[in-house]
Amino acid sequence: MNQSSNCDPLSMGRRSEHTRRQLSDLILQAAEQLIVDHGLAGLSARAIARDIGYTPGTIYLLFANLDDVILHVNARTLDALYAYIKAAIAKERSPLRQLMQAARAYVEFARTHPNRWRACFEHRLPVDVAGPDDIDVRIQQLIDLIMAPLADVSQTEGAALDAAAQALWSGVHGICILTLTHKLQMVGGREIEHLTDNLVRHYLVGLAASDASTDSMGP
Amino acid sequence: MNQSSNCDPLSMGRRSEHTRRQLSDLILQAAEQLIVDHGLAGLSARAIARDIGYTPGTIYLLFANLDDVILHVNARTLDALYAYIKAAIAKERSPLRQLMQAARAYVEFARTHPNRWRACFEHRLPVDVAGPDDIDVRIQQLIDLIMAPLADVSQTEGAALDAAAQALWSGVHGICILTLTHKLQMVGGREIEHLTDNLVRHYLVGLAASDASTDSMGP
DNA sequence: AGTAACAAATGAACGGCGTTCAATGCCATC
DNA sequence: GATGGCATTGAACGCCGTTCATTTGTTACT
């Protein structure tokens, strides 16, 4: 009656040379490699299938559609980005340096993995699903990473702190986007790191100055 | 021998109900409308042809390919954006207010024409043509718009001024991107305008403060 | 051993895409 | 009227995402 035997339920498949989990990983790895090599535009179900030695239909046994695959790849990328920034922050002690290093880590990740990074933000879902999916949650987690040091540096809290974190993070993001897509003419030796430092430093100075003059009335 | 007659060379066409120029405009208008209605993903040669009453092949008599069409639509969009920001700046006198209004105009344009605006930055060319095309030139013109007031406010010039303009403009751009793509959780009543004001104001304060402490030694 | 049951995987098919190009149709001219 | 020649067509190619009836291989039970 019951299917309990000495073989685990995961290997119940008939022709399966791979567990569902293994196959799922294969697909995601192949998809990620295609994105790395040729960008989001280079991703196709047929290309994935070719690379893993299956047919396109197999992908649809494990994922709802290609968007679903992309979402999973992007989730992995954002996890890696999260870990990278977290490590960068952990290396520093002073909140100010933590913020600077976080920004630099973000930029460096985007520059090291341009196609994976861009896929996270270029991928446009169909009109549906306004609800915050996995991706949006992960992006919020990225922003949360800088909340603590930003609170220290700016002496703000609550909504003002949230706003500052979002503004700062968006700003760095904008620099990455425009630089990676070559929309900014980088004349001379000015590099993306300089722009990032410029933005973060001046923003933080201004933020601290504004707080000092409005929030705290002084001791 | 020569084709000179009482009819202008533009109407030499045989079955043509439209001048090449008219037909080109028809195509661009239809393409723009498709982008407005359904985003870049909603654009296709067949859809354009259907809307203007021609066949897909006709498009290729006037444009090299669909990318070429998109490039032209984007150029128009950036021209409109340029005019919009320029008008916003012209309404103000003080450089600081000019910068704030320029940022707000940018945001407002992106919010009013989200699909057209996004098309300018989502469109990814094939690996070729690194050379600065029309689009990049127009983006540089946008940045140039804020150079004069920024020079006033910041008391900087040369490379430092360029860097400040790029950093500030990229920051506002990043806010637009993340907001329009709903990657930022906009909790409470915080809106994109508040974020923009926040970024611009604090950045400018910090920029001016840094200049005062480094560049000019003070009278 | 034989067989029934069943899941894994296939591959053909559908409609749509960008793009090309020989063939067609229309017009101005001779 | 015949002719030359360009504007336009529409069929075709090879790609795409996605679906699903069919096949195939494995297990479980007789």
XYZ file of C-alpha atoms (C1' of nucleotides) in Angstrom:
498
model
C 0.000 0.000 0.000
C 2.362 2.645 1.204
C 5.405 3.418 -0.849
C 7.776 3.136 2.062
C 10.734 0.944 1.240
C 14.494 1.072 1.469
C 14.736 3.672 -1.293
C 14.103 7.291 -0.392
C 11.116 8.978 -1.974
C 13.425 11.379 -3.788
C 14.719 8.667 -6.075
C 11.341 7.297 -6.974
C 11.824 8.569 -10.508
C 11.966 6.089 -13.270
C 14.455 7.157 -15.854
C 15.833 9.777 -13.571
C 19.555 10.086 -13.498
C 19.005 13.056 -11.231
C 16.967 13.876 -8.200
C 14.417 16.621 -8.673
C 16.658 18.724 -6.513
C 19.722 17.896 -8.571
C 17.893 18.596 -11.784
C 16.612 21.870 -10.421
C 20.147 22.867 -9.515
C 21.391 21.824 -12.920
C 18.844 24.067 -14.557
C 19.652 27.018 -12.331
C 23.376 26.586 -12.839
C 22.971 26.410 -16.597
C 20.664 29.418 -16.570
C 23.106 31.389 -14.460
C 25.973 30.528 -16.766
C 23.978 31.618 -19.792
C 23.214 34.922 -18.098
C 26.854 35.348 -17.138
C 27.980 34.648 -20.685
C 25.342 36.425 -22.738
C 23.129 38.435 -20.418
C 19.436 37.967 -19.836
C 18.842 38.078 -23.571
C 20.968 34.969 -23.993
C 18.729 32.922 -21.760
C 16.252 30.544 -23.375
C 14.583 27.344 -22.348
C 16.052 25.587 -25.336
C 19.556 26.777 -24.497
C 19.233 25.594 -20.915
C 17.917 22.234 -22.068
C 20.737 21.862 -24.572
C 23.338 22.624 -21.913
C 22.050 20.115 -19.402
C 21.205 17.381 -21.891
C 17.450 17.473 -21.491
C 14.592 18.789 -23.564
C 12.832 22.105 -22.954
C 9.726 20.412 -21.612
C 11.664 19.060 -18.652
C 12.240 22.569 -17.351
C 8.508 23.003 -17.010
C 8.305 20.014 -14.715
C 10.366 21.933 -12.164
C 9.612 25.579 -12.862
C 6.413 27.308 -13.817
C 8.045 29.128 -16.708
C 11.214 30.928 -17.676
C 10.384 33.892 -15.461
C 10.330 31.505 -12.555
C 13.805 30.271 -13.454
C 15.095 33.824 -13.723
C 13.571 34.694 -10.364
C 15.433 31.824 -8.751
C 18.715 32.796 -10.391
C 18.235 36.380 -9.262
C 17.463 35.259 -5.734
C 20.776 33.431 -5.672
C 22.581 36.456 -7.005
C 21.058 38.718 -4.378
C 21.985 36.237 -1.671
C 25.569 36.308 -2.865
C 25.477 40.097 -2.961
C 24.090 40.184 0.558
C 26.865 37.970 1.856
C 29.477 40.026 0.052
C 28.305 43.318 1.504
C 27.852 41.852 4.951
C 31.435 40.614 4.920
C 32.666 44.016 3.787
C 30.814 45.715 6.623
C 32.120 43.239 9.162
C 35.688 44.181 8.320
C 35.220 47.718 9.550
C 34.604 49.185 12.950
C 33.587 52.768 12.482
C 30.058 53.226 11.136
C 31.269 55.721 8.580
C 33.799 53.306 7.167
C 31.199 50.566 7.237
C 28.930 52.633 5.041
C 31.686 53.499 2.630
C 32.778 49.882 2.413
C 29.216 48.706 1.912
C 28.830 51.054 -1.022
C 32.142 49.994 -2.474
C 31.279 46.349 -2.051
C 27.989 46.901 -3.870
C 29.775 48.577 -6.736
C 32.484 45.983 -6.859
C 30.010 43.143 -6.953
C 28.071 44.789 -9.754
C 31.273 45.300 -11.674
C 32.555 41.795 -11.111
C 29.279 40.124 -12.044
C 27.663 42.641 -14.380
C 25.308 40.316 -16.176
C 24.095 38.557 -13.068
C 23.654 41.867 -11.306
C 21.839 43.484 -14.187
C 19.536 40.508 -14.526
C 18.200 41.242 -11.055
C 17.034 44.662 -12.126
C 16.417 44.324 -15.835
C 14.044 41.455 -15.472
C 10.576 42.809 -15.832
C 7.704 40.668 -14.771
C 4.424 40.693 -16.659
C 1.879 43.157 -15.375
C 0.680 40.790 -12.650
C 1.978 40.009 -9.164
C 2.325 43.384 -7.548
C 2.841 41.524 -4.284
C 6.405 41.687 -2.944
C 8.061 38.557 -4.251
C 11.288 36.983 -3.084
C 13.338 39.505 -4.962
C 11.831 42.564 -3.320
C 12.282 41.028 0.102
C 15.937 40.386 -0.616
C 16.451 43.930 -1.819
C 14.948 45.200 1.400
C 17.393 43.003 3.283
C 20.217 44.658 1.398
C 18.995 48.054 2.481
C 18.607 46.835 6.044
C 22.322 46.065 6.072
C 23.212 49.731 6.228
C 20.566 50.766 8.725
C 22.636 50.275 11.852
C 25.745 52.176 10.774
C 23.588 54.821 9.148
C 21.714 55.325 12.408
C 25.031 55.804 14.142
C 26.412 58.248 11.640
C 23.286 60.287 11.130
C 21.763 60.203 14.590
C 18.372 59.677 12.975
C 15.790 56.995 13.507
C 12.404 55.863 12.372
C 11.041 57.157 9.086
C 13.897 59.594 8.590
C 16.385 56.776 8.898
C 14.451 54.621 6.460
C 14.348 57.456 3.987
C 18.058 58.102 4.313
C 18.879 54.432 3.786
C 16.687 54.213 0.714
C 17.989 57.445 -0.758
C 21.605 56.514 -0.220
C 21.197 52.997 -1.461
C 19.241 54.123 -4.521
C 21.918 56.653 -5.287
C 24.684 54.076 -5.298
C 22.469 51.805 -7.335
C 21.930 54.538 -9.907
C 25.653 55.043 -10.295
C 26.113 51.333 -10.872
C 23.363 51.155 -13.451
C 24.492 54.106 -15.488
C 28.127 53.125 -15.337
C 27.614 49.497 -16.246
C 25.367 50.406 -19.149
C 27.912 52.983 -20.286
C 25.392 55.780 -20.122
C 27.883 57.965 -18.315
C 30.792 59.346 -20.227
C 33.679 58.550 -17.942
C 36.103 61.219 -19.049
C 39.584 61.134 -17.694
C 40.489 58.730 -14.972
C 37.276 59.161 -13.046
C 35.993 55.776 -12.136
C 32.865 54.351 -10.662
C 34.525 54.071 -7.263
C 35.245 57.775 -7.184
C 31.674 58.593 -8.051
C 30.433 56.305 -5.339
C 32.758 57.756 -2.727
C 31.739 61.213 -3.828
C 28.045 60.518 -3.469
C 28.230 58.659 -0.176
C 30.636 61.039 1.496
C 28.818 64.205 0.563
C 25.435 62.748 1.324
C 26.523 61.613 4.755
C 28.131 64.935 5.548
C 24.997 66.734 4.526
C 22.808 64.341 6.418
C 24.773 64.771 9.623
C 24.828 68.530 9.209
C 21.086 68.708 8.657
C 20.409 66.565 11.693
C 22.615 68.674 13.844
C 20.755 71.787 12.836
C 17.196 70.447 12.995
C 16.830 67.391 15.196
C 19.032 67.862 18.196
C 18.939 71.288 19.702
C 22.360 70.693 21.125
C 23.321 69.718 24.678
C 17.621 61.533 -67.543
C 17.252 63.502 -64.379
C 14.191 62.900 -62.288
C 13.367 66.597 -61.946
C 9.736 67.346 -62.595
C 6.874 69.159 -60.944
C 6.567 66.520 -58.260
C 9.027 66.665 -55.401
C 11.476 63.808 -55.108
C 9.918 62.856 -51.796
C 6.750 61.599 -53.490
C 8.524 59.554 -56.104
C 7.101 56.435 -54.577
C 4.790 54.366 -56.655
C 2.065 53.010 -54.476
C 3.089 55.323 -51.701
C 0.305 56.949 -49.821
C 2.990 58.416 -47.603
C 6.289 60.131 -47.975
C 9.251 58.258 -46.574
C 9.346 60.872 -43.885
C 5.649 60.488 -43.155
C 5.989 56.744 -43.058
C 8.967 56.997 -40.760
C 6.961 59.198 -38.423
C 4.037 56.810 -38.557
C 6.286 53.970 -37.518
C 7.848 55.930 -34.678
C 4.465 57.111 -33.427
C 3.059 53.606 -33.487
C 6.159 52.258 -31.764
C 5.972 54.929 -29.101
C 2.317 54.192 -28.473
C 3.012 50.503 -28.133
C 5.739 51.250 -25.608
C 3.439 53.609 -23.736
C 0.685 51.014 -23.617
C 2.632 47.827 -23.001
C 6.241 48.683 -22.326
C 9.240 47.682 -24.362
C 8.104 44.066 -24.244
C 4.922 45.058 -26.080
C 6.846 46.324 -29.049
C 7.148 44.144 -32.119
C 7.615 44.744 -35.792
C 4.389 42.936 -36.521
C 2.466 45.036 -34.019
C 3.806 48.252 -35.498
C 2.947 47.107 -39.000
C -0.562 46.119 -37.929
C -1.138 49.514 -36.344
C -0.026 51.531 -39.357
C -1.594 49.288 -41.974
C 1.589 48.031 -43.532
C 3.518 44.778 -43.399
C 6.556 44.139 -41.218
C 8.919 44.231 -44.178
C 8.131 47.884 -44.774
C 9.704 48.842 -41.464
C 13.008 47.497 -42.688
C 12.983 49.858 -45.635
C 13.198 52.777 -43.231
C 15.007 51.359 -40.225
C 17.856 48.917 -39.980
C 16.015 46.801 -37.435
C 13.817 47.036 -34.367
C 16.685 48.279 -32.225
C 17.019 51.173 -34.612
C 13.345 52.002 -34.167
C 13.671 51.861 -30.386
C 16.730 54.093 -30.519
C 14.742 56.711 -32.397
C 11.811 56.511 -30.003
C 14.190 56.861 -27.075
C 15.874 59.842 -28.666
C 12.493 61.546 -28.889
C 11.746 60.707 -25.284
C 15.052 62.128 -24.100
C 14.446 65.265 -26.129
C 11.102 65.701 -24.417
C 12.712 65.078 -21.044
C 15.407 67.625 -21.818
C 12.834 70.266 -22.686
C 10.840 69.461 -19.581
C 13.781 69.833 -17.229
C 15.031 72.923 -18.979
C 11.645 74.590 -18.543
C 11.610 73.624 -14.875
C 15.019 75.154 -14.332
C 14.052 78.320 -16.171
C 11.241 78.943 -13.719
C 13.639 79.366 -10.834
C 16.238 81.967 -10.026
C 18.342 80.643 -7.222
C 20.744 77.885 -8.249
C 19.709 75.756 -5.312
C 16.064 75.887 -6.288
C 17.021 75.212 -9.882
C 18.746 72.016 -8.856
C 15.843 70.916 -6.715
C 13.375 71.632 -9.488
C 15.500 69.865 -12.049
C 15.514 66.746 -9.895
C 11.798 66.984 -9.306
C 11.148 67.485 -12.995
C 13.185 64.407 -13.786
C 11.220 62.378 -11.309
C 7.911 63.760 -12.456
C 8.661 63.009 -16.072
C 9.660 59.459 -15.243
C 6.488 59.027 -13.255
C 4.242 60.546 -15.888
C 5.719 58.548 -18.744
C 7.034 55.453 -17.006
C 7.158 53.146 -19.986
C 8.737 55.651 -22.312
C 11.263 56.604 -19.668
C 12.110 53.040 -18.783
C 12.540 52.165 -22.441
C 15.443 54.608 -22.591
C 17.339 52.692 -19.956
C 16.059 49.155 -20.243
C 16.901 48.828 -23.860
C 20.063 46.847 -24.152
C 21.909 46.860 -27.403
C 23.700 43.765 -28.670
C 27.330 43.530 -27.695
C 28.407 45.822 -30.534
C 28.584 49.611 -30.919
C 30.493 50.735 -27.860
C 30.699 54.135 -29.518
C 28.554 56.824 -27.924
C 25.350 56.774 -29.899
C 22.637 59.397 -29.983
C 21.261 58.236 -26.693
C 24.448 58.663 -24.727
C 24.958 62.131 -26.147
C 21.462 63.120 -25.090
C 22.017 61.787 -21.600
C 25.154 63.863 -21.349
C 23.100 66.882 -22.390
C 20.727 66.156 -19.552
C 23.594 66.148 -17.101
C 24.945 69.356 -18.611
C 21.677 71.040 -17.678
C 22.591 71.066 -14.023
C 26.212 72.035 -14.423
C 25.744 75.778 -14.175
C 23.590 75.868 -11.039
C 25.705 73.153 -9.492
C 28.832 75.195 -10.087
C 27.150 78.094 -8.319
C 25.998 76.091 -5.363
C 29.102 74.045 -4.851
C 31.802 76.510 -5.826
C 33.540 73.725 -7.669
C 34.730 73.462 -11.241
C 36.444 71.181 -13.653
C 36.646 67.494 -12.865
C 35.169 67.909 -9.393
C 32.136 69.622 -10.872
C 31.709 66.910 -13.486
C 31.915 64.272 -10.800
C 29.358 66.036 -8.640
C 26.940 66.406 -11.530
C 27.252 62.760 -12.465
C 26.933 61.556 -8.906
C 23.905 63.687 -8.189
C 22.198 62.869 -11.440
C 22.895 59.161 -11.076
C 21.485 59.244 -7.587
C 18.207 60.752 -8.686
C 18.113 58.300 -11.543
C 18.566 55.391 -9.162
C 15.658 56.552 -7.052
C 13.477 56.739 -10.141
C 14.458 53.287 -11.331
C 13.906 51.523 -8.059
C 10.668 53.333 -7.348
C 9.161 52.778 -10.761
C 10.055 49.120 -10.727
C 8.627 48.813 -7.224
C 11.873 47.519 -5.824
C 11.616 49.891 -2.898
C 9.051 49.222 -0.260
C 7.417 52.580 0.118
C 6.129 52.237 3.633
C 3.943 54.959 5.012
C 3.371 58.093 3.015
C 6.954 58.411 1.902
C 6.954 59.153 -1.760
C 9.481 59.346 -4.495
C 9.534 63.129 -4.267
C 10.544 62.995 -0.626
C 13.343 60.605 -1.393
C 14.553 62.837 -4.175
C 14.462 65.954 -2.044
C 16.243 64.067 0.688
C 19.057 62.937 -1.570
C 19.554 66.216 -3.380
C 19.363 68.394 -0.297
C 21.738 66.387 1.799
C 24.149 65.833 -1.034
C 24.322 69.522 -1.804
C 24.772 70.460 1.827
C 27.576 67.954 2.135
C 29.145 69.080 -1.109
C 29.149 72.721 -0.066
C 30.493 71.851 3.376
C 33.310 69.774 1.922
C 34.272 72.535 -0.473
C 34.329 75.079 2.276
C 36.689 72.950 4.316
C 39.010 71.846 1.520
C 39.004 74.133 -1.488
C 38.684 77.659 -0.201
C 40.634 78.410 2.915
C 38.108 81.060 3.838
C 38.596 84.830 3.814
C 8.713 -14.398 -14.262
C 5.173 -11.743 -15.594
C 2.578 -7.785 -15.459
C 0.206 -3.746 -13.969
C 0.855 0.847 -12.501
C 2.945 5.044 -12.728
C 6.201 8.856 -12.908
C 9.996 10.890 -15.819
C 11.044 12.543 -20.016
C 10.229 13.330 -24.630
C 9.245 15.586 -28.920
C 5.928 17.275 -31.813
C 3.003 21.004 -32.180
C 1.054 25.929 -31.683
C 1.407 30.639 -32.212
C 4.528 34.453 -32.189
C 8.890 36.648 -32.921
C 12.815 39.398 -36.027
C 14.444 39.501 -40.396
C 15.186 38.630 -45.473
C 14.142 38.791 -50.229
C 12.122 37.176 -54.655
C 7.925 38.442 -56.534
C 4.317 41.696 -57.264
C 1.884 45.851 -58.232
C 1.717 50.666 -59.159
C 3.320 54.869 -61.093
C 5.847 58.253 -64.036
C 7.722 58.465 -68.030
C 8.568 57.473 -73.017
C 0.089 51.526 -74.727
C 4.426 49.899 -73.460
C 8.300 50.139 -70.284
C 11.401 50.819 -66.497
C 11.901 50.813 -61.854
C 10.850 51.597 -57.093
C 7.485 50.782 -53.085
C 5.475 47.160 -50.972
C 4.286 42.635 -50.156
C 3.990 38.036 -48.210
C 6.039 33.835 -47.859
C 9.817 31.783 -45.765
C 13.680 30.811 -42.246
C 15.078 29.923 -37.831
C 14.362 31.238 -33.416
C 11.362 31.679 -29.187
C 8.006 30.047 -24.783
C 4.867 26.793 -23.637
C 1.774 22.614 -23.674
C 0.616 17.867 -23.602
C -0.265 13.241 -25.605
C 2.918 9.718 -25.961
C 6.724 6.899 -24.878
C 10.003 4.898 -21.828
C 12.021 2.933 -17.800
C 11.404 1.486 -13.068
C 9.082 -0.321 -9.338
C 5.597 -3.213 -6.794
C 2.694 -6.782 -6.656
C 0.948 -11.323 -8.214
